[in-house]
Short mmCIF file of C-alpha atoms in Angstrom, two decimals:
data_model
loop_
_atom_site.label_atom_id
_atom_site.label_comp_id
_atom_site.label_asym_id
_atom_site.label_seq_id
_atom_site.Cartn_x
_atom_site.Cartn_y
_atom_site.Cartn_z
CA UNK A 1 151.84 162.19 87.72
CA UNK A 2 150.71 164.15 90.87
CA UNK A 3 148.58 167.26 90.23
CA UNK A 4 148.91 170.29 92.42
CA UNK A 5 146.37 173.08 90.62
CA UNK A 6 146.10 175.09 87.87
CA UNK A 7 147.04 172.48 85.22
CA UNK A 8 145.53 172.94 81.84
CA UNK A 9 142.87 170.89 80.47
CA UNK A 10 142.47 169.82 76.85
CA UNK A 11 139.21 168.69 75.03
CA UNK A 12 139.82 167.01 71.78
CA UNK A 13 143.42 169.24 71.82
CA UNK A 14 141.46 172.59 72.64
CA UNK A 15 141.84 174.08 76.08
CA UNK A 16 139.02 173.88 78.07
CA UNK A 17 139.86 174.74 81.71
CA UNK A 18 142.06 173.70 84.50
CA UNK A 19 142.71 172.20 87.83
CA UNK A 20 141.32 173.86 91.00
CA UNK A 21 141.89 171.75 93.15
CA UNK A 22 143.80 168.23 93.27
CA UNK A 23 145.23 165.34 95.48
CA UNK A 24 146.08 161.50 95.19
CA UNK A 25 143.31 159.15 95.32
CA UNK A 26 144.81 156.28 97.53
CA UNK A 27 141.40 154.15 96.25
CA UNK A 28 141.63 155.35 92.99
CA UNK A 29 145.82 154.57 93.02
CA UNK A 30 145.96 157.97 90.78
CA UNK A 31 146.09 161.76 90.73
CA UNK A 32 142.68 163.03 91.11
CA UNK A 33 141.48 167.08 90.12
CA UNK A 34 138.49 168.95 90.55
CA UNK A 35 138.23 171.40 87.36
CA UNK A 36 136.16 174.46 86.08
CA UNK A 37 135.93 173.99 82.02
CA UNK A 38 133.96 175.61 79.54
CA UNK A 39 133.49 174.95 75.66
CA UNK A 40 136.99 176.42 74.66
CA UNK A 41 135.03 179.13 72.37
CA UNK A 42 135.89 182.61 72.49
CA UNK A 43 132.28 183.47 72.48
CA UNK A 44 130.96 183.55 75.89
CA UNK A 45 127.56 183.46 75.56
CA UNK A 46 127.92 179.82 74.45
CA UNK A 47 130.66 179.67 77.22
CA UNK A 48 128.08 180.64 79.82
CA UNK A 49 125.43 178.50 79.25
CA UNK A 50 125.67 174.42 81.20
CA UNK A 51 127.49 171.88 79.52
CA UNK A 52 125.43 168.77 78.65
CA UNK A 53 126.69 165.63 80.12
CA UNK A 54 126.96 164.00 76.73
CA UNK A 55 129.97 167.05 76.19
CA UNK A 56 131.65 166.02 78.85
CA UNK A 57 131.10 162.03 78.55
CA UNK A 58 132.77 162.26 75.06
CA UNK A 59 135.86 163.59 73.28
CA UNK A 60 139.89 163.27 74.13
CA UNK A 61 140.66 164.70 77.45
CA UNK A 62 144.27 165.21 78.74
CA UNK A 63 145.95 167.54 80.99
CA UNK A 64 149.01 169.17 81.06
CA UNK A 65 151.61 168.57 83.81
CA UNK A 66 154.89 170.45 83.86
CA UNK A 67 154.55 170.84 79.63
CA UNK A 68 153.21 167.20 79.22
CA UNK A 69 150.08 166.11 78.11
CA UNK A 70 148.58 163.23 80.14
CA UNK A 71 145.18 160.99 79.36
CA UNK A 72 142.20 162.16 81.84
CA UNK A 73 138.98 160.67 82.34
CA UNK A 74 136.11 163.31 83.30
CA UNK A 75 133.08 162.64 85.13
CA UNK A 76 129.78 164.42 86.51
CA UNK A 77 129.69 161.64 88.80
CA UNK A 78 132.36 160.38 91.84
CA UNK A 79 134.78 157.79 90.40
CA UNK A 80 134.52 155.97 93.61
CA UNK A 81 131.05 154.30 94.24
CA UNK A 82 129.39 156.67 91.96
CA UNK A 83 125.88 154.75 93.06
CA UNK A 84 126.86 155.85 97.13
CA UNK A 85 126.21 151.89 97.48
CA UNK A 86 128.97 151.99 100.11
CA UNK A 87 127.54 154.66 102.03
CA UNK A 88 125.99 153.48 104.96
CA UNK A 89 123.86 155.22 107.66
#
């Protein structure tokens, strides 16, 4: 499905975040979002503090487009050449 913005992410069936920002990845051949997510506890201290990578590595991530729940993959890194091997100067 395409994503536009503002489509709710779920962690393990918790929400988590959403979509700021999104377009289609012609490389990629999918939907691709840039999101701002958090722990999904009410307490914000924990909220506030960095997410370890491990966190974000693991778990059941979907989002929801137009009331359906689609798989996601999340990633610290780029999905596309995530070494910058193809970047050349």
């Amino acid at each position: 499905p395409l994503l536009y913005h503002g489509e709710v992410i779920y962690r393990d069936g918790v929400i988590v975040g959403d979509i700021r920002a999104a377009s289609y990845g012609h490389t990629l051949g999918r939907a691709v979002g840039l999101a701002m997510v958090d722990r999904g506890d009410p307490d914000a201290a924990s909220n506030a503090a960095p997410l370890p990578a491990a966190w974000v590595k693991s778990g059941k991530w979907e989002v929801d487009v137009a009331g359906q729940r689609f798989s996601a993959s999340a990633s610290l890194r780029p999905m596309l050449d995530p070494k910058n091997e193809k970047i050349k100067l």
